[in-house]
Amino acid sequence: LATGPRQSNGNFYEIRTYDIKPAKMKEFLEMVNKYFHFRTAHSELVGFWYSELGAMNKVFHIWKYDSFAHRTAVRHALANDRDWQGKFISAALPLVEKQHNEVAYLVPWCQLGKPSKEGGVYEWVTFQMKPGGPALWGEAFQAAINAHLNTGYTKLIGVFHTEYGLLNTVHVLWWNESPDQRAAGRHSAHEDARVVAAVRDSVRFLESQQNVLLIPLQCSPLK
Protein backbone atom coordinates (compact mmCIF):
# COMPACT_ATOMS: atom_id res chain seq x y z
CA LEU A 1 0.00 0.00 0.00
CA ALA A 2 3.02 2.29 -0.18
CA THR A 3 3.08 5.20 -2.61
CA GLY A 4 5.71 7.60 -3.89
CA PRO A 5 9.12 6.07 -4.64
CA ARG A 6 7.73 2.52 -4.52
CA GLN A 7 5.56 3.14 -7.56
CA SER A 8 6.45 1.31 -10.77
CA ASN A 9 6.80 4.65 -12.59
CA GLY A 10 7.35 8.32 -11.86
CA ASN A 11 3.92 9.59 -12.92
CA PHE A 12 2.35 12.07 -10.54
CA TYR A 13 -0.53 14.54 -10.49
CA GLU A 14 -0.50 18.22 -9.65
CA ILE A 15 -3.76 19.31 -8.06
CA ARG A 16 -4.43 23.04 -8.34
CA THR A 17 -7.18 24.88 -6.49
CA TYR A 18 -7.93 28.54 -7.18
CA ASP A 19 -10.24 30.87 -5.28
CA ILE A 20 -11.83 33.26 -7.77
CA LYS A 21 -13.20 36.69 -6.91
CA PRO A 22 -16.97 36.21 -6.51
CA ALA A 23 -17.93 38.87 -9.05
CA LYS A 24 -15.44 37.48 -11.59
CA MET A 25 -16.29 33.77 -11.63
CA LYS A 26 -18.31 33.86 -14.87
CA GLU A 27 -15.60 35.86 -16.61
CA PHE A 28 -12.88 33.49 -15.42
CA LEU A 29 -14.71 30.37 -16.60
CA GLU A 30 -15.36 31.92 -20.00
CA MET A 31 -11.67 32.72 -20.37
CA VAL A 32 -10.68 29.17 -19.45
CA ASN A 33 -12.98 27.66 -22.07
CA LYS A 34 -11.76 30.11 -24.68
CA TYR A 35 -7.99 30.06 -24.14
CA PHE A 36 -7.08 26.90 -22.26
CA HIS A 37 -6.00 25.11 -25.42
CA PHE A 38 -2.79 27.15 -25.16
CA ARG A 39 -2.14 25.48 -21.79
CA THR A 40 -3.11 21.94 -22.73
CA ALA A 41 -0.73 22.09 -25.70
CA HIS A 42 2.10 21.71 -23.15
CA SER A 43 0.94 18.89 -20.84
CA GLU A 44 -1.94 16.55 -20.07
CA LEU A 45 -5.00 17.96 -18.32
CA VAL A 46 -6.95 15.30 -16.41
CA GLY A 47 -9.91 17.46 -15.51
CA PHE A 48 -11.11 21.01 -14.78
CA TRP A 49 -14.13 21.74 -12.59
CA TYR A 50 -15.84 24.54 -10.69
CA SER A 51 -17.46 24.12 -7.30
CA GLU A 52 -21.23 23.94 -6.98
CA LEU A 53 -21.78 22.79 -3.37
CA GLY A 54 -19.45 22.57 -0.37
CA ALA A 55 -17.35 25.54 -1.49
CA MET A 56 -18.01 28.69 -3.49
CA ASN A 57 -16.06 30.41 -6.25
CA LYS A 58 -13.41 27.69 -6.48
CA VAL A 59 -11.97 25.87 -9.45
CA PHE A 60 -10.07 22.57 -9.35
CA HIS A 61 -7.78 21.25 -12.06
CA ILE A 62 -5.52 18.21 -12.19
CA TRP A 63 -2.42 17.79 -14.37
CA LYS A 64 -0.48 14.62 -15.10
CA TYR A 65 3.34 14.62 -15.37
CA ASP A 66 5.82 11.88 -16.21
CA SER A 67 8.43 13.16 -13.75
CA PHE A 68 9.51 16.29 -11.89
CA ALA A 69 11.90 17.07 -14.75
CA HIS A 70 8.92 16.93 -17.10
CA ARG A 71 7.01 19.42 -14.96
CA THR A 72 10.02 21.76 -14.83
CA ALA A 73 10.30 21.70 -18.61
CA VAL A 74 6.58 22.40 -19.00
CA ARG A 75 6.67 25.33 -16.58
CA HIS A 76 9.65 26.78 -18.44
CA ALA A 77 7.85 26.45 -21.78
CA LEU A 78 4.71 28.10 -20.38
CA ALA A 79 6.71 31.07 -19.13
CA ASN A 80 7.89 31.60 -22.70
CA ASP A 81 4.58 30.97 -24.45
CA ARG A 82 3.41 34.39 -25.65
CA ASP A 83 -0.14 33.27 -26.39
CA TRP A 84 -0.57 31.69 -22.96
CA GLN A 85 0.98 34.60 -21.10
CA GLY A 86 -0.60 37.35 -23.17
CA LYS A 87 -4.10 36.05 -23.82
CA PHE A 88 -4.80 34.17 -20.59
CA ILE A 89 -2.39 34.73 -17.69
CA SER A 90 -2.22 38.53 -17.89
CA ALA A 91 -6.02 38.79 -17.93
CA ALA A 92 -6.86 35.91 -15.58
CA LEU A 93 -4.52 36.58 -12.66
CA PRO A 94 -6.36 39.74 -11.53
CA LEU A 95 -9.49 37.59 -11.19
CA VAL A 96 -7.83 35.12 -8.80
CA GLU A 97 -7.76 35.68 -5.05
CA LYS A 98 -5.69 32.67 -3.99
CA GLN A 99 -3.85 29.71 -5.50
CA HIS A 100 -2.98 26.38 -3.90
CA ASN A 101 -1.24 23.33 -5.33
CA GLU A 102 -0.40 19.81 -4.23
CA VAL A 103 1.53 16.94 -5.75
CA ALA A 104 -0.08 13.54 -5.36
CA TYR A 105 0.23 9.97 -6.55
CA LEU A 106 -2.56 7.61 -7.41
CA VAL A 107 -2.68 4.93 -4.73
CA PRO A 108 -1.33 1.64 -6.14
CA TRP A 109 -4.70 -0.14 -5.97
CA CYS A 110 -6.47 2.50 -8.07
CA GLN A 111 -6.35 3.20 -11.79
CA LEU A 112 -7.57 6.56 -13.09
CA GLY A 113 -11.11 5.96 -14.30
CA LYS A 114 -13.66 7.65 -16.53
CA PRO A 115 -17.40 8.13 -16.11
CA SER A 116 -19.74 5.83 -17.99
CA LYS A 117 -21.16 8.82 -19.86
CA GLU A 118 -20.89 12.59 -20.03
CA GLY A 119 -23.15 14.99 -18.22
CA GLY A 120 -22.92 13.92 -14.59
CA VAL A 121 -21.42 15.54 -11.52
CA TYR A 122 -18.21 14.88 -9.60
CA GLU A 123 -17.61 14.74 -5.89
CA TRP A 124 -14.17 15.67 -4.51
CA VAL A 125 -13.74 14.26 -1.01
CA THR A 126 -10.67 15.16 1.04
CA PHE A 127 -9.67 12.98 3.97
CA GLN A 128 -7.04 14.15 6.43
CA MET A 129 -5.62 10.97 7.92
CA LYS A 130 -3.52 10.53 11.04
CA PRO A 131 0.28 10.68 10.57
CA GLY A 132 1.86 7.42 9.56
CA GLY A 133 0.87 7.08 5.94
CA PRO A 134 -0.67 4.08 4.17
CA ALA A 135 1.39 1.69 6.28
CA LEU A 136 -0.88 2.74 9.17
CA TRP A 137 -4.27 3.43 7.60
CA GLY A 138 -4.05 2.19 4.00
CA GLU A 139 -5.77 -1.16 4.43
CA ALA A 140 -8.71 0.23 6.39
CA PHE A 141 -9.09 3.16 3.99
CA GLN A 142 -9.11 0.87 0.95
CA ALA A 143 -11.75 -1.33 2.59
CA ALA A 144 -14.00 1.70 3.18
CA ILE A 145 -13.67 2.81 -0.45
CA ASN A 146 -14.41 -0.70 -1.72
CA ALA A 147 -17.46 -0.96 0.53
CA HIS A 148 -18.94 2.12 -1.13
CA LEU A 149 -18.03 0.81 -4.58
CA ASN A 150 -19.75 -2.49 -3.87
CA THR A 151 -23.08 -0.70 -3.38
CA GLY A 152 -22.96 0.22 -7.07
CA TYR A 153 -24.42 3.71 -6.75
CA THR A 154 -21.26 5.62 -7.61
CA LYS A 155 -18.26 5.49 -9.95
CA LEU A 156 -14.71 5.84 -8.62
CA ILE A 157 -12.50 8.06 -10.78
CA GLY A 158 -9.33 8.26 -8.69
CA VAL A 159 -7.75 8.13 -5.24
CA PHE A 160 -4.81 10.50 -4.76
CA HIS A 161 -2.33 10.50 -1.85
CA THR A 162 -0.32 13.69 -1.30
CA GLU A 163 3.44 13.84 -1.69
CA TYR A 164 3.76 17.65 -1.45
CA GLY A 165 1.31 19.82 0.44
CA LEU A 166 -0.49 18.76 3.59
CA LEU A 167 0.78 15.22 4.15
CA ASN A 168 -1.41 12.22 4.98
CA THR A 169 -4.13 13.76 2.83
CA VAL A 170 -6.15 11.56 0.50
CA HIS A 171 -8.40 13.01 -2.20
CA VAL A 172 -11.08 10.75 -3.66
CA LEU A 173 -12.84 11.72 -6.89
CA TRP A 174 -16.25 10.15 -7.51
CA TRP A 175 -18.74 10.48 -10.37
CA ASN A 176 -22.53 10.29 -10.22
CA GLU A 177 -25.22 10.83 -12.81
CA SER A 178 -26.80 13.65 -10.78
CA PRO A 179 -26.82 15.14 -7.26
CA ASP A 180 -30.13 13.38 -6.59
CA GLN A 181 -28.74 10.01 -7.70
CA ARG A 182 -25.81 10.54 -5.36
CA ALA A 183 -28.11 11.48 -2.47
CA ALA A 184 -30.24 8.37 -2.95
CA GLY A 185 -27.14 6.18 -3.11
CA ARG A 186 -25.67 7.72 0.02
CA HIS A 187 -28.88 7.10 1.98
CA SER A 188 -28.85 3.46 0.93
CA ALA A 189 -25.15 3.10 1.77
CA HIS A 190 -25.72 4.40 5.28
CA GLU A 191 -28.08 1.48 5.84
CA ASP A 192 -25.69 -1.10 4.36
CA ALA A 193 -24.04 -3.15 7.12
CA ARG A 194 -20.91 -3.69 5.01
CA VAL A 195 -20.41 0.05 4.54
CA VAL A 196 -21.13 0.83 8.17
CA ALA A 197 -18.59 -1.74 9.37
CA ALA A 198 -15.87 -0.58 6.97
CA VAL A 199 -16.37 3.08 7.81
CA ARG A 200 -16.31 2.40 11.56
CA ASP A 201 -12.95 0.68 11.12
CA SER A 202 -11.40 3.40 8.94
CA VAL A 203 -12.49 6.42 11.02
CA ARG A 204 -10.05 5.34 13.72
CA PHE A 205 -7.38 6.91 11.53
CA LEU A 206 -9.34 9.95 10.36
CA GLU A 207 -8.67 13.53 11.50
CA SER A 208 -11.17 15.35 9.28
CA GLN A 209 -12.94 15.21 5.94
CA GLN A 210 -14.55 17.64 3.52
CA ASN A 211 -16.37 17.30 0.21
CA VAL A 212 -17.23 19.50 -2.74
CA LEU A 213 -19.67 18.89 -5.58
CA LEU A 214 -17.99 19.77 -8.87
CA ILE A 215 -19.22 20.62 -12.37
CA PRO A 216 -16.82 19.99 -15.29
CA LEU A 217 -15.94 22.78 -17.68
CA GLN A 218 -16.29 22.45 -21.43
CA CYS A 219 -12.49 22.15 -21.76
CA SER A 220 -12.27 19.31 -19.21
CA PRO A 221 -11.32 15.86 -20.55
CA LEU A 222 -13.37 14.37 -17.69
CA LYS A 223 -16.93 15.54 -18.30
Tab-separated table of C-alpha atoms in Angstrom:
chain	number	residue	atom	x	y	z
A	1	LEU	CA	0.000	0.000	0.000
A	2	ALA	CA	3.017	2.290	-0.180
A	3	THR	CA	3.078	5.204	-2.612
A	4	GLY	CA	5.715	7.602	-3.888
A	5	PRO	CA	9.119	6.065	-4.641
A	6	ARG	CA	7.730	2.516	-4.524
A	7	GLN	CA	5.558	3.139	-7.560
A	8	SER	CA	6.454	1.310	-10.765
A	9	ASN	CA	6.802	4.646	-12.594
A	10	GLY	CA	7.346	8.317	-11.855
A	11	ASN	CA	3.925	9.587	-12.916
A	12	PHE	CA	2.346	12.074	-10.543
A	13	TYR	CA	-0.531	14.538	-10.494
A	14	GLU	CA	-0.498	18.219	-9.654
A	15	ILE	CA	-3.761	19.308	-8.061
A	16	ARG	CA	-4.434	23.037	-8.344
A	17	THR	CA	-7.178	24.882	-6.491
A	18	TYR	CA	-7.933	28.537	-7.183
A	19	ASP	CA	-10.236	30.874	-5.282
A	20	ILE	CA	-11.830	33.260	-7.774
A	21	LYS	CA	-13.196	36.686	-6.912
A	22	PRO	CA	-16.969	36.215	-6.510
A	23	ALA	CA	-17.931	38.867	-9.053
A	24	LYS	CA	-15.440	37.480	-11.587
A	25	MET	CA	-16.294	33.768	-11.631
A	26	LYS	CA	-18.310	33.861	-14.868
A	27	GLU	CA	-15.604	35.855	-16.612
A	28	PHE	CA	-12.875	33.492	-15.423
A	29	LEU	CA	-14.707	30.365	-16.602
A	30	GLU	CA	-15.358	31.922	-20.003
A	31	MET	CA	-11.665	32.718	-20.371
A	32	VAL	CA	-10.682	29.171	-19.448
A	33	ASN	CA	-12.980	27.660	-22.065
A	34	LYS	CA	-11.756	30.114	-24.682
A	35	TYR	CA	-7.994	30.061	-24.144
A	36	PHE	CA	-7.083	26.899	-22.259
A	37	HIS	CA	-6.003	25.112	-25.418
A	38	PHE	CA	-2.789	27.150	-25.157
A	39	ARG	CA	-2.136	25.483	-21.786
A	40	THR	CA	-3.108	21.939	-22.729
A	41	ALA	CA	-0.726	22.091	-25.698
A	42	HIS	CA	2.095	21.712	-23.146
A	43	SER	CA	0.943	18.891	-20.836
A	44	GLU	CA	-1.939	16.555	-20.070
A	45	LEU	CA	-5.005	17.956	-18.319
A	46	VAL	CA	-6.947	15.299	-16.410
A	47	GLY	CA	-9.912	17.464	-15.508
A	48	PHE	CA	-11.112	21.012	-14.783
A	49	TRP	CA	-14.134	21.737	-12.586
A	50	TYR	CA	-15.839	24.544	-10.692
A	51	SER	CA	-17.464	24.117	-7.298
A	52	GLU	CA	-21.234	23.942	-6.975
A	53	LEU	CA	-21.779	22.793	-3.369
A	54	GLY	CA	-19.454	22.574	-0.369
A	55	ALA	CA	-17.351	25.541	-1.494
A	56	MET	CA	-18.009	28.691	-3.486
A	57	ASN	CA	-16.055	30.405	-6.252
A	58	LYS	CA	-13.411	27.689	-6.477
A	59	VAL	CA	-11.972	25.869	-9.451
A	60	PHE	CA	-10.072	22.575	-9.353
A	61	HIS	CA	-7.783	21.254	-12.059
A	62	ILE	CA	-5.519	18.211	-12.186
A	63	TRP	CA	-2.418	17.788	-14.369
A	64	LYS	CA	-0.476	14.616	-15.104
A	65	TYR	CA	3.339	14.616	-15.368
A	66	ASP	CA	5.823	11.882	-16.213
A	67	SER	CA	8.433	13.164	-13.751
A	68	PHE	CA	9.508	16.288	-11.891
A	69	ALA	CA	11.899	17.065	-14.749
A	70	HIS	CA	8.917	16.931	-17.101
A	71	ARG	CA	7.010	19.421	-14.961
A	72	THR	CA	10.017	21.758	-14.830
A	73	ALA	CA	10.299	21.704	-18.612
A	74	VAL	CA	6.577	22.404	-19.004
A	75	ARG	CA	6.668	25.325	-16.583
A	76	HIS	CA	9.649	26.777	-18.440
A	77	ALA	CA	7.847	26.451	-21.780
A	78	LEU	CA	4.713	28.103	-20.378
A	79	ALA	CA	6.714	31.070	-19.126
A	80	ASN	CA	7.888	31.605	-22.703
A	81	ASP	CA	4.576	30.972	-24.451
A	82	ARG	CA	3.409	34.390	-25.650
A	83	ASP	CA	-0.139	33.272	-26.394
A	84	TRP	CA	-0.566	31.686	-22.963
A	85	GLN	CA	0.983	34.597	-21.100
A	86	GLY	CA	-0.597	37.346	-23.169
A	87	LYS	CA	-4.096	36.050	-23.821
A	88	PHE	CA	-4.803	34.166	-20.590
A	89	ILE	CA	-2.391	34.734	-17.692
A	90	SER	CA	-2.219	38.526	-17.893
A	91	ALA	CA	-6.024	38.787	-17.932
A	92	ALA	CA	-6.859	35.911	-15.577
A	93	LEU	CA	-4.516	36.577	-12.657
A	94	PRO	CA	-6.363	39.743	-11.527
A	95	LEU	CA	-9.492	37.586	-11.185
A	96	VAL	CA	-7.827	35.121	-8.804
A	97	GLU	CA	-7.759	35.679	-5.046
A	98	LYS	CA	-5.687	32.674	-3.989
A	99	GLN	CA	-3.848	29.709	-5.502
A	100	HIS	CA	-2.982	26.377	-3.902
A	101	ASN	CA	-1.242	23.330	-5.332
A	102	GLU	CA	-0.404	19.807	-4.229
A	103	VAL	CA	1.532	16.943	-5.755
A	104	ALA	CA	-0.078	13.543	-5.356
A	105	TYR	CA	0.232	9.966	-6.554
A	106	LEU	CA	-2.561	7.610	-7.412
A	107	VAL	CA	-2.679	4.926	-4.730
A	108	PRO	CA	-1.331	1.637	-6.136
A	109	TRP	CA	-4.695	-0.138	-5.967
A	110	CYS	CA	-6.471	2.500	-8.073
A	111	GLN	CA	-6.354	3.205	-11.794
A	112	LEU	CA	-7.571	6.562	-13.091
A	113	GLY	CA	-11.110	5.958	-14.299
A	114	LYS	CA	-13.663	7.654	-16.529
A	115	PRO	CA	-17.405	8.130	-16.111
A	116	SER	CA	-19.742	5.828	-17.993
A	117	LYS	CA	-21.164	8.818	-19.857
A	118	GLU	CA	-20.892	12.586	-20.029
A	119	GLY	CA	-23.154	14.994	-18.215
A	120	GLY	CA	-22.918	13.920	-14.594
A	121	VAL	CA	-21.421	15.544	-11.518
A	122	TYR	CA	-18.213	14.882	-9.604
A	123	GLU	CA	-17.609	14.740	-5.887
A	124	TRP	CA	-14.175	15.668	-4.512
A	125	VAL	CA	-13.736	14.257	-1.012
A	126	THR	CA	-10.670	15.163	1.039
A	127	PHE	CA	-9.674	12.978	3.971
A	128	GLN	CA	-7.041	14.148	6.434
A	129	MET	CA	-5.625	10.971	7.923
A	130	LYS	CA	-3.519	10.531	11.040
A	131	PRO	CA	0.276	10.681	10.574
A	132	GLY	CA	1.860	7.416	9.564
A	133	GLY	CA	0.869	7.079	5.937
A	134	PRO	CA	-0.667	4.082	4.168
A	135	ALA	CA	1.386	1.687	6.281
A	136	LEU	CA	-0.884	2.737	9.172
A	137	TRP	CA	-4.268	3.430	7.603
A	138	GLY	CA	-4.047	2.195	4.001
A	139	GLU	CA	-5.771	-1.163	4.429
A	140	ALA	CA	-8.714	0.228	6.388
A	141	PHE	CA	-9.094	3.156	3.986
A	142	GLN	CA	-9.112	0.868	0.952
A	143	ALA	CA	-11.748	-1.329	2.585
A	144	ALA	CA	-14.002	1.697	3.181
A	145	ILE	CA	-13.668	2.811	-0.446
A	146	ASN	CA	-14.409	-0.700	-1.721
A	147	ALA	CA	-17.456	-0.958	0.527
A	148	HIS	CA	-18.942	2.121	-1.131
A	149	LEU	CA	-18.031	0.808	-4.578
A	150	ASN	CA	-19.753	-2.487	-3.870
A	151	THR	CA	-23.079	-0.705	-3.376
A	152	GLY	CA	-22.963	0.215	-7.066
A	153	TYR	CA	-24.423	3.706	-6.752
A	154	THR	CA	-21.258	5.620	-7.607
A	155	LYS	CA	-18.259	5.489	-9.949
A	156	LEU	CA	-14.712	5.837	-8.620
A	157	ILE	CA	-12.500	8.058	-10.783
A	158	GLY	CA	-9.331	8.264	-8.695
A	159	VAL	CA	-7.747	8.130	-5.236
A	160	PHE	CA	-4.810	10.503	-4.762
A	161	HIS	CA	-2.332	10.504	-1.854
A	162	THR	CA	-0.325	13.694	-1.305
A	163	GLU	CA	3.437	13.845	-1.689
A	164	TYR	CA	3.759	17.645	-1.448
A	165	GLY	CA	1.308	19.818	0.443
A	166	LEU	CA	-0.492	18.757	3.594
A	167	LEU	CA	0.779	15.218	4.148
A	168	ASN	CA	-1.413	12.223	4.982
A	169	THR	CA	-4.130	13.756	2.827
A	170	VAL	CA	-6.152	11.565	0.498
A	171	HIS	CA	-8.401	13.010	-2.204
A	172	VAL	CA	-11.083	10.749	-3.657
A	173	LEU	CA	-12.839	11.720	-6.888
A	174	TRP	CA	-16.255	10.151	-7.513
A	175	TRP	CA	-18.739	10.483	-10.368
A	176	ASN	CA	-22.531	10.287	-10.215
A	177	GLU	CA	-25.217	10.834	-12.810
A	178	SER	CA	-26.795	13.651	-10.776
A	179	PRO	CA	-26.818	15.144	-7.260
A	180	ASP	CA	-30.128	13.376	-6.591
A	181	GLN	CA	-28.739	10.010	-7.703
A	182	ARG	CA	-25.806	10.536	-5.360
A	183	ALA	CA	-28.112	11.477	-2.472
A	184	ALA	CA	-30.243	8.370	-2.949
A	185	GLY	CA	-27.138	6.185	-3.107
A	186	ARG	CA	-25.670	7.717	0.019
A	187	HIS	CA	-28.875	7.104	1.983
A	188	SER	CA	-28.848	3.457	0.930
A	189	ALA	CA	-25.150	3.104	1.766
A	190	HIS	CA	-25.724	4.402	5.281
A	191	GLU	CA	-28.085	1.476	5.840
A	192	ASP	CA	-25.693	-1.103	4.359
A	193	ALA	CA	-24.038	-3.153	7.116
A	194	ARG	CA	-20.908	-3.689	5.007
A	195	VAL	CA	-20.407	0.051	4.537
A	196	VAL	CA	-21.126	0.829	8.174
A	197	ALA	CA	-18.590	-1.739	9.373
A	198	ALA	CA	-15.865	-0.580	6.970
A	199	VAL	CA	-16.369	3.076	7.813
A	200	ARG	CA	-16.306	2.403	11.560
A	201	ASP	CA	-12.952	0.683	11.123
A	202	SER	CA	-11.405	3.403	8.942
A	203	VAL	CA	-12.488	6.421	11.018
A	204	ARG	CA	-10.046	5.338	13.720
A	205	PHE	CA	-7.379	6.912	11.530
A	206	LEU	CA	-9.343	9.949	10.364
A	207	GLU	CA	-8.666	13.528	11.497
A	208	SER	CA	-11.173	15.350	9.278
A	209	GLN	CA	-12.938	15.206	5.935
A	210	GLN	CA	-14.554	17.637	3.517
A	211	ASN	CA	-16.366	17.296	0.214
A	212	VAL	CA	-17.231	19.499	-2.745
A	213	LEU	CA	-19.675	18.893	-5.577
A	214	LEU	CA	-17.985	19.773	-8.869
A	215	ILE	CA	-19.219	20.625	-12.365
A	216	PRO	CA	-16.822	19.993	-15.286
A	217	LEU	CA	-15.944	22.776	-17.682
A	218	GLN	CA	-16.294	22.451	-21.429
A	219	CYS	CA	-12.494	22.149	-21.764
A	220	SER	CA	-12.270	19.312	-19.210
A	221	PRO	CA	-11.322	15.856	-20.547
A	222	LEU	CA	-13.374	14.375	-17.694
A	223	LYS	CA	-16.931	15.542	-18.299
